[in-house]
Amino acid sequence: GPAETTGPAEITGPAEITGPAQLPPAPAHFTGREEAVRELRRALRGGARVAVVSGMAGVGKSALAVHVAHALRAEFPDGQLYVNLRGATPGMTPLTPSQALATLLRDLGAEPRRARDGAEDPAAASALLRSLLAPTRTLMVLDDAATAAQVRPLLPAGDGCAVVVTSRSPLTALDGAERFPLEPLSDGDSAALLRAVSGRAGLDAGHPLVELAGRLPLALRIVAARLAARRALTPDALAELLKVSGGRLHHLEYDDLSVRRSLAVALDALRTSERETDRDAARALARIGALDLPTYGVPLLARLLGTDELRAGAALDRLVDVALLDETSYGRYTPHDLVRDFARETAAGAATETGTATDTETGKAMETGAGRGTGPVGMGTGAGLVEEAFRWYAECARRTLLAILPDGLDRTDRLRGVDAALTRPGLPAPDEGPPLTAESAFAWGDTELANVLALTERHSDSAGLLPVLVRCLFPYLQRRGRLTELAALGTLALDAARRQGDTAAEAQALTDAAGVHFMSGRSSEALALNDQALTLWRTLGYVSCVRRGLNNRGLLLEGLGRHAESAESLHRSLDLARELADPLSEAITLSHLGNLYEHTDARAAIAHHERSLAIGDTLGHAVVRQSAHCNIGYAHLTLGEPAAALGHFEESLRLHGEYEDWHGASQARLGLVRALRGLSRTADATHECAALLDRAEHRGDTHMTGLAGHQRGLLLRAEGREEEAYEQWRTALAALDGTDSRVADELRTLLAQ
């Protein structure tokens, strides 16, 4: 049968409780945390009676716990117990539950023999502790806990006691506890703490030291202590020292206070742990430091760790548990700024010492880490990690392209050479999983774009896959209307293609750059870039790309008023489309010919657009149908038929649906505003125009902002609001500065009246 257990009734009685008063001194200059103080006091007075204060190193967990404990001393007349469990104390090993129990029993006056026996029998010691505390009103502070298992045997069972636990982990395995996660201080409270500790007046919430210290109380106290110790050191001078790349953590050490050492405790524990997940977490932090991206997700880290997503996710969650990462939204992780600095140091230090990121110290994890996302040998180096990150992003961007671009020569041309560039000799292609939907493709782009921008900006000189990544990402960026990002990435891709001597990549980058200039209203610059690309496409002999270049050339020349040259280019493009038996390209060129004919014969223009629409209907091609309806609407406006135009603009927008092409949809919305204004539906036009302006400004599309602002001014004037109209037109003209837009000339005329 089961072994007998010793219950509390079999243990001889304790010595008389003398009322311990073990709290450390109340923290000087305790600042802010009003709501946390109020809620923690409520919890310790109420039914929960176990509160866990959690947060990253240096966030002020212990200060809050001790501050509140002092405030509640009178409500716990039988004493206040304090134990430093040393879960994350630099240079010290965490207390075992047995050691903590022996300490508490001794402090409560248990006979020395009973305390020693308890250390040998933790269950009996825990029972004795509960018996001693049961009739009392005692407050217990368990500071710096490592795990729930370390805390659980120390908890009293009686209703009269309360316990506040501090830990970097929220200790979610501790049942019945109320949790208080701490964030860094507000800017105002950070400045107040700096002033209080340093004695320096004039440090306000906007001073750089607030942000440079990460608004962490520990870092703020170190900064303030430095200022207090050296009166000649000005806050501005110290801020400049902290801004030096790689030097911030060096200056966030003073006497026995150190942000770096506080963070290193958690990492060292992970590195030396027997748990595979902990060792994976240590490697993940080094990967994070080597790449230094704004945010991280599980799939990318799985690739960089050379393991599967389940294991990578567990590693990231473990970093959250020990407060080295924050999960800002489901599945997205980011480090605090000071942890980011520490991770960079960790990656650089490991690379310097071993020549690899951290894999030599955790080789066991790599040996068992093969999986769907396994990376190549040598990926542990900083350069290898960057290359693998570029490869992962390029592979994902290719999948978004397949989801966004319909099948056809445009997709085929854009993907030319991509698969070859992404293939590694001797290694199987990664398992892509099921095809992305348009929804998931746009969601991926929205989530990862900031990382792509950071990665490309930082490593553009050494990234061989940069042109491939940008080429594949172009359809997403174009449809989202991210012109600023398109321009920045396009410039980097063009430079990289030229450095690599890759003519096809250069031609594609020039074509895409021309597209960005066109969408930004700079047709002259777009034409020059398109002509450069056209020359390269002809040299390469890519007929479908030559056709596209001629089509784009005709469109640009039409916008510049060079109608005869436009007609020549468009007819040559149309001939090539028919030679290629490419009805999609034929439909697009017919639409551009319709735009050209609108200048002289709007009825003929409508006929061309209707031919384009018929092809789009046959192919089931949404973009062709959207464009045709939009263009027919503009032709009707030219004819002075806003009622006929209105339905076509509405149909174009309906066809765009949820995942609209920003450039096409914004043109349709602008036409809708003009049609409504022509029908004297001023209120509806004003509503649509305001929505269009807001969307354009949100995307940084200054060209459309100017076009919509022009219409907004006309609507204001129609309402008799002349001064507001002129102000709107001045703003619109400024937005169109440097473009070839004919609307800019109209605005100058309006402002001259």
mmCIF file with all atom_site columns, C-alpha atoms in Angstrom, residues 591-671:
data_model
loop_
_atom_site.group_PDB
_atom_site.id
_atom_site.type_symbol
_atom_site.label_atom_id
_atom_site.label_alt_id
_atom_site.label_comp_id
_atom_site.label_asym_id
_atom_site.label_entity_id
_atom_site.label_seq_id
_atom_site.pdbx_PDB_ins_code
_atom_site.Cartn_x
_atom_site.Cartn_y
_atom_site.Cartn_z
_atom_site.occupancy
_atom_site.B_iso_or_equiv
_atom_site.pdbx_formal_charge
_atom_site.auth_seq_id
_atom_site.auth_comp_id
_atom_site.auth_asym_id
_atom_site.auth_atom_id
_atom_site.pdbx_PDB_model_num
ATOM 1  C CA . SER A 1 591 ? -7.943  50.073 -72.479 1.00 0.00 ? 591 SER A CA 1
ATOM 2  C CA . HIS A 1 592 ? -4.909  52.342 -72.813 1.00 0.00 ? 592 HIS A CA 1
ATOM 3  C CA . LEU A 1 593 ? -5.866  53.099 -76.422 1.00 0.00 ? 593 LEU A CA 1
ATOM 4  C CA . GLY A 1 594 ? -9.282  54.048 -75.107 1.00 0.00 ? 594 GLY A CA 1
ATOM 5  C CA . ASN A 1 595 ? -7.669  56.529 -72.716 1.00 0.00 ? 595 ASN A CA 1
ATOM 6  C CA . LEU A 1 596 ? -5.763  58.011 -75.640 1.00 0.00 ? 596 LEU A CA 1
ATOM 7  C CA . TYR A 1 597 ? -8.860  58.338 -77.860 1.00 0.00 ? 597 TYR A CA 1
ATOM 8  C CA . GLU A 1 598 ? -10.756 60.054 -75.042 1.00 0.00 ? 598 GLU A CA 1
ATOM 9  C CA . HIS A 1 599 ? -8.884  63.250 -75.926 1.00 0.00 ? 599 HIS A CA 1
ATOM 10 C CA . THR A 1 600 ? -10.449 63.378 -79.409 1.00 0.00 ? 600 THR A CA 1
ATOM 11 C CA . ASP A 1 601 ? -13.422 61.007 -79.520 1.00 0.00 ? 601 ASP A CA 1
ATOM 12 C CA . ALA A 1 602 ? -14.848 59.864 -76.192 1.00 0.00 ? 602 ALA A CA 1
ATOM 13 C CA . ARG A 1 603 ? -17.389 57.579 -77.906 1.00 0.00 ? 603 ARG A CA 1
ATOM 14 C CA . ALA A 1 604 ? -14.561 55.738 -79.656 1.00 0.00 ? 604 ALA A CA 1
ATOM 15 C CA . ALA A 1 605 ? -12.799 55.553 -76.313 1.00 0.00 ? 605 ALA A CA 1
ATOM 16 C CA . ILE A 1 606 ? -15.821 53.862 -74.746 1.00 0.00 ? 606 ILE A CA 1
ATOM 17 C CA . ALA A 1 607 ? -15.883 51.353 -77.603 1.00 0.00 ? 607 ALA A CA 1
ATOM 18 C CA . HIS A 1 608 ? -12.259 50.383 -76.901 1.00 0.00 ? 608 HIS A CA 1
ATOM 19 C CA . HIS A 1 609 ? -12.956 50.075 -73.173 1.00 0.00 ? 609 HIS A CA 1
ATOM 20 C CA . GLU A 1 610 ? -15.969 47.880 -73.895 1.00 0.00 ? 610 GLU A CA 1
ATOM 21 C CA . ARG A 1 611 ? -13.804 45.572 -76.034 1.00 0.00 ? 611 ARG A CA 1
ATOM 22 C CA . SER A 1 612 ? -11.368 45.378 -73.118 1.00 0.00 ? 612 SER A CA 1
ATOM 23 C CA . LEU A 1 613 ? -14.251 44.675 -70.738 1.00 0.00 ? 613 LEU A CA 1
ATOM 24 C CA . ALA A 1 614 ? -15.531 41.859 -72.956 1.00 0.00 ? 614 ALA A CA 1
ATOM 25 C CA . ILE A 1 615 ? -12.127 40.157 -72.866 1.00 0.00 ? 615 ILE A CA 1
ATOM 26 C CA . GLY A 1 616 ? -11.989 40.633 -69.091 1.00 0.00 ? 616 GLY A CA 1
ATOM 27 C CA . ASP A 1 617 ? -15.429 39.055 -68.728 1.00 0.00 ? 617 ASP A CA 1
ATOM 28 C CA . THR A 1 618 ? -14.356 36.094 -70.871 1.00 0.00 ? 618 THR A CA 1
ATOM 29 C CA . LEU A 1 619 ? -11.166 35.585 -68.863 1.00 0.00 ? 619 LEU A CA 1
ATOM 30 C CA . GLY A 1 620 ? -12.853 36.291 -65.537 1.00 0.00 ? 620 GLY A CA 1
ATOM 31 C CA . HIS A 1 621 ? -10.052 38.773 -64.863 1.00 0.00 ? 621 HIS A CA 1
ATOM 32 C CA . ALA A 1 622 ? -11.103 41.153 -62.105 1.00 0.00 ? 622 ALA A CA 1
ATOM 33 C CA . VAL A 1 623 ? -8.421  43.804 -62.671 1.00 0.00 ? 623 VAL A CA 1
ATOM 34 C CA . VAL A 1 624 ? -9.266  44.186 -66.370 1.00 0.00 ? 624 VAL A CA 1
ATOM 35 C CA . ARG A 1 625 ? -12.960 44.471 -65.558 1.00 0.00 ? 625 ARG A CA 1
ATOM 36 C CA . GLN A 1 626 ? -12.327 46.996 -62.778 1.00 0.00 ? 626 GLN A CA 1
ATOM 37 C CA . SER A 1 627 ? -10.151 49.141 -65.028 1.00 0.00 ? 627 SER A CA 1
ATOM 38 C CA . ALA A 1 628 ? -12.567 48.984 -67.957 1.00 0.00 ? 628 ALA A CA 1
ATOM 39 C CA . HIS A 1 629 ? -15.526 50.139 -65.882 1.00 0.00 ? 629 HIS A CA 1
ATOM 40 C CA . CYS A 1 630 ? -13.443 52.915 -64.329 1.00 0.00 ? 630 CYS A CA 1
ATOM 41 C CA . ASN A 1 631 ? -12.229 54.104 -67.739 1.00 0.00 ? 631 ASN A CA 1
ATOM 42 C CA . ILE A 1 632 ? -15.733 54.006 -69.222 1.00 0.00 ? 632 ILE A CA 1
ATOM 43 C CA . GLY A 1 633 ? -16.836 56.160 -66.299 1.00 0.00 ? 633 GLY A CA 1
ATOM 44 C CA . TYR A 1 634 ? -14.177 58.777 -67.052 1.00 0.00 ? 634 TYR A CA 1
ATOM 45 C CA . ALA A 1 635 ? -15.125 58.802 -70.739 1.00 0.00 ? 635 ALA A CA 1
ATOM 46 C CA . HIS A 1 636 ? -18.722 59.540 -69.763 1.00 0.00 ? 636 HIS A CA 1
ATOM 47 C CA . LEU A 1 637 ? -17.497 62.392 -67.544 1.00 0.00 ? 637 LEU A CA 1
ATOM 48 C CA . THR A 1 638 ? -15.634 63.792 -70.553 1.00 0.00 ? 638 THR A CA 1
ATOM 49 C CA . LEU A 1 639 ? -18.928 63.640 -72.465 1.00 0.00 ? 639 LEU A CA 1
ATOM 50 C CA . GLY A 1 640 ? -20.682 65.493 -69.631 1.00 0.00 ? 640 GLY A CA 1
ATOM 51 C CA . GLU A 1 641 ? -22.716 62.432 -68.625 1.00 0.00 ? 641 GLU A CA 1
ATOM 52 C CA . PRO A 1 642 ? -22.213 62.021 -64.853 1.00 0.00 ? 642 PRO A CA 1
ATOM 53 C CA . ALA A 1 643 ? -25.305 59.849 -64.439 1.00 0.00 ? 643 ALA A CA 1
ATOM 54 C CA . ALA A 1 644 ? -23.953 57.312 -66.941 1.00 0.00 ? 644 ALA A CA 1
ATOM 55 C CA . ALA A 1 645 ? -20.499 57.508 -65.341 1.00 0.00 ? 645 ALA A CA 1
ATOM 56 C CA . LEU A 1 646 ? -21.745 56.880 -61.803 1.00 0.00 ? 646 LEU A CA 1
ATOM 57 C CA . GLY A 1 647 ? -22.795 53.268 -62.331 1.00 0.00 ? 647 GLY A CA 1
ATOM 58 C CA . HIS A 1 648 ? -19.479 52.327 -63.901 1.00 0.00 ? 648 HIS A CA 1
ATOM 59 C CA . PHE A 1 649 ? -17.475 53.772 -61.001 1.00 0.00 ? 649 PHE A CA 1
ATOM 60 C CA . GLU A 1 650 ? -19.696 51.942 -58.527 1.00 0.00 ? 650 GLU A CA 1
ATOM 61 C CA . GLU A 1 651 ? -19.291 48.688 -60.451 1.00 0.00 ? 651 GLU A CA 1
ATOM 62 C CA . SER A 1 652 ? -15.523 49.131 -60.571 1.00 0.00 ? 652 SER A CA 1
ATOM 63 C CA . LEU A 1 653 ? -15.395 49.547 -56.800 1.00 0.00 ? 653 LEU A CA 1
ATOM 64 C CA . ARG A 1 654 ? -17.697 46.570 -56.294 1.00 0.00 ? 654 ARG A CA 1
ATOM 65 C CA . LEU A 1 655 ? -15.360 44.418 -58.359 1.00 0.00 ? 655 LEU A CA 1
ATOM 66 C CA . HIS A 1 656 ? -12.374 45.562 -56.307 1.00 0.00 ? 656 HIS A CA 1
ATOM 67 C CA . GLY A 1 657 ? -13.923 44.022 -53.212 1.00 0.00 ? 657 GLY A CA 1
ATOM 68 C CA . GLU A 1 658 ? -12.106 43.819 -49.897 1.00 0.00 ? 658 GLU A CA 1
ATOM 69 C CA . TYR A 1 659 ? -8.567  43.437 -51.292 1.00 0.00 ? 659 TYR A CA 1
ATOM 70 C CA . GLU A 1 660 ? -8.593  46.345 -53.674 1.00 0.00 ? 660 GLU A CA 1
ATOM 71 C CA . ASP A 1 661 ? -5.782  47.540 -55.883 1.00 0.00 ? 661 ASP A CA 1
ATOM 72 C CA . TRP A 1 662 ? -5.163  50.926 -54.295 1.00 0.00 ? 662 TRP A CA 1
ATOM 73 C CA . HIS A 1 663 ? -4.162  52.711 -57.495 1.00 0.00 ? 663 HIS A CA 1
ATOM 74 C CA . GLY A 1 664 ? -7.144  51.446 -59.477 1.00 0.00 ? 664 GLY A CA 1
ATOM 75 C CA . ALA A 1 665 ? -9.608  51.800 -56.623 1.00 0.00 ? 665 ALA A CA 1
ATOM 76 C CA . SER A 1 666 ? -8.473  55.325 -55.766 1.00 0.00 ? 666 SER A CA 1
ATOM 77 C CA . GLN A 1 667 ? -8.955  56.378 -59.396 1.00 0.00 ? 667 GLN A CA 1
ATOM 78 C CA . ALA A 1 668 ? -12.460 54.894 -59.313 1.00 0.00 ? 668 ALA A CA 1
ATOM 79 C CA . ARG A 1 669 ? -13.242 56.692 -56.043 1.00 0.00 ? 669 ARG A CA 1
ATOM 80 C CA . LEU A 1 670 ? -12.002 59.961 -57.491 1.00 0.00 ? 670 LEU A CA 1
ATOM 81 C CA . GLY A 1 671 ? -14.263 59.440 -60.502 1.00 0.00 ? 671 GLY A CA 1
#
